[in-house]
Each structure stands twice: as structure tokens, then as C-alpha cells.
Short mmCIF file of C-alpha atoms and ligand atoms in Angstrom, two decimals:
data_model
loop_
_atom_site.label_atom_id
_atom_site.label_comp_id
_atom_site.label_asym_id
_atom_site.label_seq_id
_atom_site.Cartn_x
_atom_site.Cartn_y
_atom_site.Cartn_z
CA MET A 74 -77.07 -23.57 -12.97
CA THR A 75 -76.58 -26.21 -10.41
CA LEU A 76 -76.40 -24.11 -7.24
CA ASP A 77 -80.46 -23.17 -8.55
CA ASN A 78 -81.18 -26.05 -8.99
CA ILE A 79 -79.94 -27.46 -5.04
CA LYS A 80 -81.73 -24.32 -3.84
CA GLU A 81 -84.96 -24.94 -5.55
CA GLU A 82 -84.68 -28.60 -4.58
CA ILE A 83 -83.69 -27.60 -0.32
CA ASN A 84 -86.35 -24.90 -0.27
CA LYS A 85 -89.33 -27.45 -1.47
CA ALA A 86 -87.93 -30.21 1.04
CA GLU A 87 -89.85 -31.01 4.62
CA THR A 88 -86.99 -33.98 5.32
CA ILE A 89 -83.15 -33.89 4.31
CA VAL A 90 -80.98 -36.04 5.49
CA ILE A 91 -76.70 -35.27 5.42
CA LEU A 92 -74.62 -38.01 4.35
CA THR A 93 -70.90 -38.67 4.32
CA HIS A 94 -68.19 -40.34 3.88
CA GLU A 95 -67.45 -43.81 6.04
CA SER A 96 -63.79 -42.90 8.30
CA PRO A 97 -65.12 -39.37 8.04
CA ASP A 98 -61.88 -36.52 8.91
CA GLY A 99 -62.64 -33.18 10.17
CA ASP A 100 -63.24 -32.14 6.57
CA ALA A 101 -66.46 -34.78 5.98
CA ILE A 102 -67.96 -34.09 9.65
CA GLY A 103 -67.10 -30.70 9.96
CA SER A 104 -69.33 -30.05 6.14
CA SER A 105 -72.11 -32.34 7.43
CA LEU A 106 -72.25 -30.34 11.25
CA ALA A 107 -72.45 -27.16 9.52
CA PHE A 108 -74.98 -27.77 6.92
CA TYR A 109 -76.76 -29.42 9.69
CA ILE A 110 -77.16 -26.21 11.44
CA ALA A 111 -78.00 -23.95 8.97
CA LEU A 112 -80.70 -26.35 7.87
CA LYS A 113 -82.33 -26.23 11.25
CA GLN A 114 -81.89 -22.44 10.72
CA MET A 115 -83.86 -22.62 7.67
CA GLY A 116 -86.61 -24.80 10.05
CA LYS A 117 -85.95 -27.86 8.26
CA LYS A 118 -85.81 -31.35 9.34
CA VAL A 119 -82.96 -32.25 8.99
CA ASP A 120 -80.84 -35.47 9.55
CA VAL A 121 -77.35 -36.20 10.18
CA ILE A 122 -76.30 -39.74 9.67
CA ILE A 123 -72.72 -40.73 10.74
CA PRO A 124 -72.53 -44.15 12.31
CA GLU A 125 -68.79 -43.77 13.28
CA TYR A 126 -66.34 -41.30 13.80
CA SER A 127 -63.39 -40.43 16.04
CA ARG A 128 -63.92 -38.43 19.08
CA THR A 129 -61.58 -35.53 18.23
CA PHE A 130 -65.06 -34.20 16.77
CA ASN A 131 -67.37 -34.49 19.96
CA PHE A 132 -66.69 -31.20 20.54
CA LEU A 133 -67.99 -29.70 17.54
CA PRO A 134 -71.77 -27.99 17.71
CA GLY A 135 -74.42 -30.19 17.09
CA ALA A 136 -72.14 -33.30 17.40
CA ASN A 137 -74.12 -34.74 20.30
CA GLU A 138 -77.17 -34.91 17.50
CA ILE A 139 -75.45 -37.14 15.21
CA LYS A 140 -77.30 -39.85 14.48
CA LYS A 141 -76.07 -43.69 14.17
CA GLU A 142 -79.35 -44.37 12.07
CA SER A 143 -82.73 -43.34 11.79
CA ASP A 144 -86.63 -44.31 11.57
CA ILE A 145 -87.52 -42.14 8.37
CA THR A 146 -86.61 -44.34 4.91
CA GLU A 147 -87.70 -41.88 2.62
CA TYR A 148 -86.02 -38.66 2.82
CA ASP A 149 -87.37 -35.61 0.27
CA VAL A 150 -83.75 -34.75 -0.12
CA ALA A 151 -80.11 -36.56 0.62
CA LEU A 152 -77.15 -34.35 0.67
CA VAL A 153 -74.08 -36.13 0.69
CA LEU A 154 -71.10 -34.04 1.46
CA ASP A 155 -67.07 -34.91 0.84
CA CYS A 156 -67.45 -37.81 -0.48
CA SER A 157 -67.04 -39.00 -4.39
CA ASP A 158 -68.72 -41.96 -4.55
CA THR A 159 -71.17 -44.36 -2.93
CA LYS A 160 -69.67 -47.29 -2.86
CA ARG A 161 -68.35 -44.75 0.45
CA LEU A 162 -71.22 -44.54 1.96
CA SER A 163 -70.64 -48.08 2.94
CA THR A 164 -74.25 -49.95 4.82
CA TRP A 165 -75.98 -46.22 4.97
CA VAL A 166 -76.01 -46.46 1.27
CA ASN A 167 -80.32 -46.83 1.89
CA TYR A 168 -80.80 -43.05 3.10
CA PHE A 169 -79.11 -42.08 -0.55
CA ASP A 170 -80.47 -44.64 -2.65
CA ASP A 171 -84.07 -44.44 -1.01
CA ALA A 172 -84.17 -40.29 -1.09
CA LYS A 173 -86.45 -38.27 -3.62
CA VAL A 174 -84.00 -35.98 -4.70
CA LYS A 175 -80.43 -36.48 -4.53
CA ILE A 176 -77.00 -33.86 -3.86
CA SER A 177 -73.69 -34.22 -3.97
CA ILE A 178 -71.46 -31.89 -2.97
CA ASP A 179 -67.55 -32.23 -2.82
CA HIS A 180 -63.76 -31.13 -3.45
CA HIS A 181 -62.32 -35.01 -4.49
CA GLY A 182 -61.13 -35.29 -8.19
CA SER A 183 -62.13 -38.36 -8.31
CA ASN A 184 -65.47 -37.59 -8.19
CA LYS A 185 -67.93 -39.85 -9.94
CA MET A 186 -71.08 -37.59 -10.02
CA PHE A 187 -73.77 -39.89 -8.60
CA ALA A 188 -76.22 -37.28 -7.86
CA ASP A 189 -79.01 -35.68 -9.91
CA TYR A 190 -77.19 -32.50 -8.58
CA ASN A 191 -73.68 -32.51 -8.71
CA PHE A 192 -71.76 -29.09 -7.12
CA VAL A 193 -68.25 -30.09 -7.65
CA ASN A 194 -65.08 -28.00 -7.67
CA PRO A 195 -61.68 -29.94 -7.14
CA ALA A 196 -60.17 -27.00 -7.04
CA ALA A 197 -61.46 -26.30 -3.72
CA PRO A 198 -58.93 -26.94 -0.79
CA ALA A 199 -61.61 -27.98 1.46
CA ASN A 200 -65.66 -29.27 0.89
CA ALA A 201 -65.73 -27.14 4.13
CA GLN A 202 -64.94 -24.12 2.04
CA ILE A 203 -67.61 -24.57 -1.10
CA LEU A 204 -69.38 -24.60 1.52
CA ILE A 205 -69.15 -21.12 1.67
CA THR A 206 -70.03 -20.14 -0.87
CA VAL A 207 -73.54 -22.65 -0.99
CA LEU A 208 -74.66 -21.57 2.51
CA GLU A 209 -73.98 -17.81 1.45
CA PHE A 210 -76.00 -18.46 -1.81
CA LEU A 211 -78.55 -20.42 0.35
CA GLU A 212 -78.46 -16.76 2.61
CA ILE A 213 -77.85 -18.13 5.65
CA ASP A 214 -76.30 -16.19 8.28
CA ILE A 215 -72.80 -18.15 8.85
CA THR A 216 -72.67 -17.81 13.09
CA LYS A 217 -70.12 -18.62 15.29
CA GLU A 218 -71.43 -22.60 15.68
CA ILE A 219 -71.43 -23.07 11.69
CA GLY A 220 -68.30 -20.97 11.46
CA THR A 221 -66.62 -23.34 14.12
CA CYS A 222 -67.49 -26.37 11.86
CA LEU A 223 -66.26 -25.20 8.79
CA LEU A 224 -63.41 -24.21 10.09
CA THR A 225 -63.07 -27.83 11.43
CA GLY A 226 -62.90 -29.20 8.03
CA ILE A 227 -60.38 -26.09 5.90
CA ILE A 228 -58.09 -26.73 8.96
CA THR A 229 -57.75 -30.68 8.60
CA ASP A 230 -57.89 -30.90 4.91
CA THR A 231 -55.33 -28.02 4.47
CA GLY A 232 -52.89 -29.53 7.29
CA GLY A 233 -53.04 -26.18 8.95
CA PHE A 234 -53.44 -23.84 6.41
CA LYS A 235 -50.21 -25.43 5.05
CA TYR A 236 -51.11 -27.15 1.78
CA SER A 237 -50.41 -25.75 -1.34
CA GLY A 238 -54.15 -26.02 -2.28
CA VAL A 239 -55.21 -23.37 -0.32
CA THR A 240 -56.48 -19.73 -1.00
CA GLN A 241 -57.14 -16.10 -0.80
CA GLU A 242 -60.40 -17.07 0.03
CA THR A 243 -58.97 -19.93 3.00
CA PHE A 244 -57.40 -17.29 4.77
CA GLU A 245 -60.35 -14.37 4.13
CA PHE A 246 -62.95 -16.36 5.69
CA THR A 247 -60.88 -17.70 8.52
CA ALA A 248 -59.93 -13.49 9.30
CA GLY A 249 -63.79 -13.70 9.46
CA LEU A 250 -64.52 -15.93 11.69
CA LEU A 251 -62.42 -14.51 14.65
CA SER A 252 -64.85 -11.21 14.49
CA LYS A 253 -67.82 -13.93 14.96
CA GLY A 254 -66.64 -15.21 18.08
CA VAL A 255 -65.09 -18.65 16.50
CA ASN A 256 -61.73 -19.31 18.47
CA VAL A 257 -59.34 -20.88 15.80
CA SER A 258 -56.32 -21.23 17.88
CA GLU A 259 -58.79 -23.91 20.25
CA VAL A 260 -59.94 -25.74 17.12
CA TYR A 261 -56.64 -26.15 15.88
CA LYS A 262 -55.34 -27.46 18.51
CA LYS A 263 -58.43 -29.57 18.88
CA VAL A 264 -57.74 -30.76 15.78
CA LEU A 265 -54.76 -31.12 14.71
CA GLN A 266 -52.39 -30.94 17.80
CA ILE A 267 -53.40 -33.07 19.85
CA LYS A 268 -53.02 -36.39 19.29
CA THR A 269 -54.81 -39.59 21.77
CA ARG A 270 -52.51 -41.56 23.46
CA THR A 271 -53.75 -44.37 21.60
CA ASN A 272 -52.45 -42.75 18.15
CA PHE A 273 -48.62 -42.34 19.69
CA GLU A 274 -48.75 -45.43 20.54
CA LEU A 275 -49.28 -46.44 16.95
CA THR A 276 -46.82 -43.88 15.83
CA LYS A 277 -44.43 -45.85 17.79
CA LEU A 278 -45.39 -49.14 15.89
CA VAL A 279 -45.72 -47.41 12.54
CA ILE A 280 -42.17 -45.90 12.90
CA ASP A 281 -40.10 -48.58 14.20
CA ARG A 282 -41.54 -50.42 10.58
CA MET A 283 -41.05 -47.51 8.10
CA GLU A 284 -39.43 -49.57 4.76
CA PHE A 285 -37.57 -46.65 2.47
CA LEU A 286 -37.97 -48.03 -0.71
CA GLU A 287 -36.37 -46.89 -4.02
CA ASP A 288 -33.76 -44.90 -3.48
CA ASN A 289 -35.64 -43.33 -0.32
CA LYS A 290 -38.37 -42.00 -2.57
CA ILE A 291 -40.92 -44.44 -0.72
CA THR A 292 -41.44 -45.14 2.97
CA PHE A 293 -43.53 -47.76 3.30
CA THR A 294 -45.45 -48.96 6.63
CA TYR A 295 -48.84 -50.53 8.12
CA ILE A 296 -50.61 -51.86 11.21
CA THR A 297 -52.33 -54.60 11.62
CA GLU A 298 -56.47 -55.74 13.26
CA ASP A 299 -53.80 -57.07 16.60
CA ASP A 300 -51.95 -53.96 16.29
CA LEU A 301 -54.90 -51.61 16.70
CA ASN A 302 -56.27 -54.25 19.42
CA SER A 303 -53.39 -54.26 21.21
CA VAL A 304 -53.08 -50.75 21.82
CA SER A 305 -57.68 -50.78 21.93
CA ALA A 306 -57.98 -48.01 19.25
CA GLU A 307 -60.66 -46.60 18.57
CA ILE A 308 -62.24 -45.18 15.24
CA GLY A 309 -59.65 -42.92 13.95
CA ASP A 310 -56.56 -43.10 16.47
CA HIS A 311 -54.86 -44.08 13.00
CA GLU A 312 -55.59 -40.86 11.44
CA GLY A 313 -51.96 -39.23 10.48
CA LEU A 314 -49.96 -42.03 10.79
CA VAL A 315 -49.37 -41.89 6.97
CA GLU A 316 -47.95 -38.31 6.83
CA ILE A 317 -44.90 -39.54 8.98
CA GLY A 318 -43.51 -40.64 5.49
CA ARG A 319 -44.36 -37.97 3.53
CA ASP A 320 -42.83 -35.23 5.78
CA ILE A 321 -39.07 -36.97 5.51
CA GLU A 322 -36.74 -35.10 2.92
CA GLY A 323 -36.35 -36.13 -0.31
CA VAL A 324 -39.33 -38.94 0.14
CA GLU A 325 -42.39 -38.71 -2.83
CA VAL A 326 -44.44 -41.15 -2.05
CA SER A 327 -45.98 -42.43 1.57
CA ILE A 328 -47.24 -45.80 1.98
CA PHE A 329 -49.24 -46.93 4.69
CA LEU A 330 -51.68 -50.44 5.25
CA ARG A 331 -54.46 -51.03 7.77
CA GLN A 332 -55.82 -54.29 8.29
CA VAL A 333 -59.51 -53.37 7.73
CA GLU A 334 -62.47 -56.44 7.34
CA ASP A 335 -61.86 -57.35 3.92
CA GLY A 336 -58.39 -56.67 3.67
CA TYR A 337 -56.04 -53.48 3.51
CA LYS A 338 -56.77 -49.91 3.23
CA ALA A 339 -54.09 -48.13 1.55
CA SER A 340 -53.88 -44.53 2.62
CA LEU A 341 -51.35 -42.54 0.40
CA ARG A 342 -49.58 -39.30 0.80
CA SER A 343 -47.35 -37.50 -2.18
CA ASN A 344 -44.93 -34.11 -2.51
CA GLU A 345 -44.18 -32.94 -5.54
CA TYR A 346 -45.00 -35.35 -8.40
CA VAL A 347 -46.84 -38.26 -7.94
CA ASN A 348 -50.79 -38.31 -8.75
CA VAL A 349 -51.56 -40.85 -5.68
CA SER A 350 -55.62 -40.30 -6.92
CA ASP A 351 -54.43 -42.27 -10.24
CA VAL A 352 -52.65 -44.75 -8.90
CA CYS A 353 -55.87 -45.01 -5.90
CA MET A 354 -58.38 -45.08 -8.58
CA ILE A 355 -56.73 -48.30 -10.15
CA PHE A 356 -57.47 -50.05 -7.01
CA GLY A 357 -61.25 -48.99 -7.10
CA GLY A 358 -60.22 -46.07 -4.97
CA GLY A 359 -59.88 -42.18 -5.12
CA GLY A 360 -58.81 -38.73 -3.83
CA HIS A 361 -57.01 -36.37 -4.42
CA ILE A 362 -53.48 -35.43 -6.18
CA ARG A 363 -51.69 -35.44 -2.86
CA ALA A 364 -53.73 -37.46 -1.23
CA ALA A 365 -56.00 -41.20 -1.39
CA GLY A 366 -56.85 -44.30 -0.83
CA CYS A 367 -58.06 -47.76 -1.42
CA VAL A 368 -58.94 -50.77 -0.32
CA ILE A 369 -56.85 -53.60 -1.48
CA PRO A 370 -58.36 -57.26 -0.49
CA GLY A 371 -56.00 -60.41 0.82
CA SER A 372 -52.89 -60.56 3.01
CA LEU A 373 -50.22 -57.98 3.89
CA GLU A 374 -47.66 -59.48 1.49
CA HIS A 375 -50.36 -59.22 -1.41
CA ALA A 376 -51.14 -55.27 -0.28
CA LYS A 377 -47.47 -54.49 0.19
CA GLU A 378 -46.93 -55.75 -3.13
CA LYS A 379 -49.49 -54.49 -5.39
CA ILE A 380 -49.72 -50.80 -4.01
CA ILE A 381 -45.93 -50.57 -3.78
CA ASN A 382 -45.32 -51.86 -7.48
CA GLN A 383 -48.16 -49.31 -8.59
CA VAL A 384 -46.25 -46.33 -6.76
CA LYS A 385 -43.10 -47.35 -8.97
CA MET A 386 -44.99 -46.67 -11.97
CA TYR A 387 -45.65 -43.43 -11.40
CA LEU A 388 -41.68 -42.14 -9.70
P1 5GP B 404 -57.40 -41.07 3.50
O1 5GP B 404 -55.66 -41.58 3.48
O2 5GP B 404 -56.49 -39.58 4.84
O3 5GP B 404 -58.14 -42.03 4.38
O4 5GP B 404 -58.00 -40.25 2.53
C1 5GP B 404 -57.30 -39.47 1.60
C2 5GP B 404 -58.11 -38.93 0.54
O5 5GP B 404 -58.45 -40.19 -0.34
C3 5GP B 404 -59.65 -38.24 1.24
O6 5GP B 404 -60.20 -37.02 0.57
C4 5GP B 404 -60.28 -39.81 0.88
O7 5GP B 404 -61.82 -39.22 1.22
C5 5GP B 404 -59.78 -40.35 -0.14
N1 5GP B 404 -59.98 -41.84 -0.25
C6 5GP B 404 -59.53 -42.53 1.45
N2 5GP B 404 -60.11 -43.38 0.50
C7 5GP B 404 -61.05 -43.84 -0.50
C8 5GP B 404 -61.26 -44.56 -1.03
O8 5GP B 404 -61.56 -46.28 -1.10
N3 5GP B 404 -61.57 -44.63 -2.11
C9 5GP B 404 -62.10 -42.75 -2.84
N4 5GP B 404 -62.79 -43.23 -4.09
N5 5GP B 404 -61.45 -42.63 -2.07
C10 5GP B 404 -61.02 -42.74 -1.14
MN1 MN B 405 -62.17 -33.26 1.85
#
């Protein structure tokens, strides 16, 4: 069984590196820090390498120990969390490539099964929820600190327990965290409720530009690099903007484009029936049925036309 192999490899390993996807969200960071703390508890030499992440997550236990890079070139184990594709490991993929053993734990339906051992469950509403099982299997005590990190992943990826993927375990686990001293309400407020001022300024822009297409079934909006610079945006300040269109009555697909180095990063959300992961896979991306992304090279006009035409085919 994959979990037995994972346990054996982790037990054997002396050095372990934890990696996650670029533009990491709360599930990516929460999963990484939860496992980081757990492996330290086991006495491992472990590094978590996340070159850039939103300041929203600075409050998490272990966040001040996150590294941008490492002197170690060849780890015994690379543990990749919440990441469906090595392409999303961007420029730090070398730590994955050079590791002796590669392990992936993920919940994306589009996962490419790229590691030596892949523990992937697309039914899990958050990668952090899979880690409950994995950490228990490794006989790790879920402390207040680990619980806080796992809860962050669960809260972000379930939109605060509201998406259809939540299960009985989601609530039972969260309820159990209360007795461990985890401040559920504070975590909720920090990761979901409080927005940065910059995010608010970007919200005004994307609302102002929102277009309604196909009988109001599609919303489209965008931000350019100039927009991001004009409000001095930092990494993560665009989080949540794609949800504005999604949450309007009658909308099936919300499309949000954000200019990046080589074109436009598309974020898609759907409500009832469009599988946006399938749409994004056509452009080399992926994700989940109701939340997915991809990069489309070229100009705004080009990216806009391509993504809208593709979404129309799935309506
Ligand atoms: P977001 O729109 O919040 O960036 O991403 C939504 C979901 O799609 C997340 O689960 C994220 O990991 C996934 N995703 C976003 N962009 C990409 C991409 O370029 N490639 C793949 N494979 N998944 C992506
Ligand atoms: Mn996730």
C-alpha cells in the first residue's frame, strides 16, 4: 500500500525537503507547515522551501522557518504537497529532481502521478484533510500547532466549510481541534475574512471591469501588471477576486485573468455543471472541477478570446 511505502521512506530518511506549488494558497502553505512541524517532531532534518507566499500566512506556526532556497542539493526524500504537476514547482523543481525518493500527496483530480509514491485523493476537499490520515498513520501527535496549519488548509480550500466537497470528517476534525486549543475563529478571520487594503483596491478595479457574457452565464474580468504596480500589490493580493463573479446569481463560470511574465494566468470557478479543470487542461493547466487555472501566453485580447471560447463550449 502506498501509505506503507511512504511511512517506510520517511522513517528511513535523514534529510527531507517539503515543496508545494507556486502562488501557494492556504492549503499549500498549511499542508507544508503541518508536515514540517510533524517531521521535526520525528527528529528529521527537514526544510520547507517556498520562495514566495502571501503575508496572510505569516502568523502560522513555523512560517518564520520557511526557506527560499537550500544548500542541500540532494535530499533523501522530496515531499510534494497539494501540487498536481512538477511544472508548478517552477524554478525550485531541482530539489524535487535531485532527491533520492519522491513522494506526492495531493487532492487534485488532474494530478499527473509524477512521483515514486503518489497518495492522491481527489475526493478530499483539501490536501490538509488527507494529511490527517497520513499523519495519524505516521503516528504523529496532532498538536495545537499542527492543527492550526491543517485547519488553515481546510478553511481556505473549502471556502470556510461551504463548498460541496466538505465531509463529516471535515467537521469532526475541526471540532476535535477545539479541545487542542486551536483558535478556530481566529484562524478563520485571518485567512478568509480580513482582506489587505491592496486586495480591496484590486476588487474595485475588477468589479468595474466585469463583463457579463452568454446570457449572464459567464463573467469576465482581469488585472494587468500595471494595475498590480499601481496599487503596489504583493504576492497573494489577487486571491479571491475570481470568486466575485462566481457568487452572482445565474453565473455558471467566472473567469479572471491576471497578467504574468509570459502572458495571462487564468483562474476559473464554476457553480453547477462546467468542469473548469477540463477547460484548463486544454491549456496545459488543471485543478479541480469547480476551481482551476492555467497560463495562456500572449496579449490580453488573445487570452480573453481563447478562454471565453473554450468556456462557451462547455456551457
Ligand atoms: P487558483 O485559481 O486559485 O489559482 O487555482 C484554483 C485551483 O487550480 C487550485 O487548486 C490550483 O492548484 C489549480 N491551478 C491553478 N493554476 C494551475 C495551473 O496552471 N496548472 C495546474 N495544473 N493547476 C492549477
Ligand atoms: Mn488544495
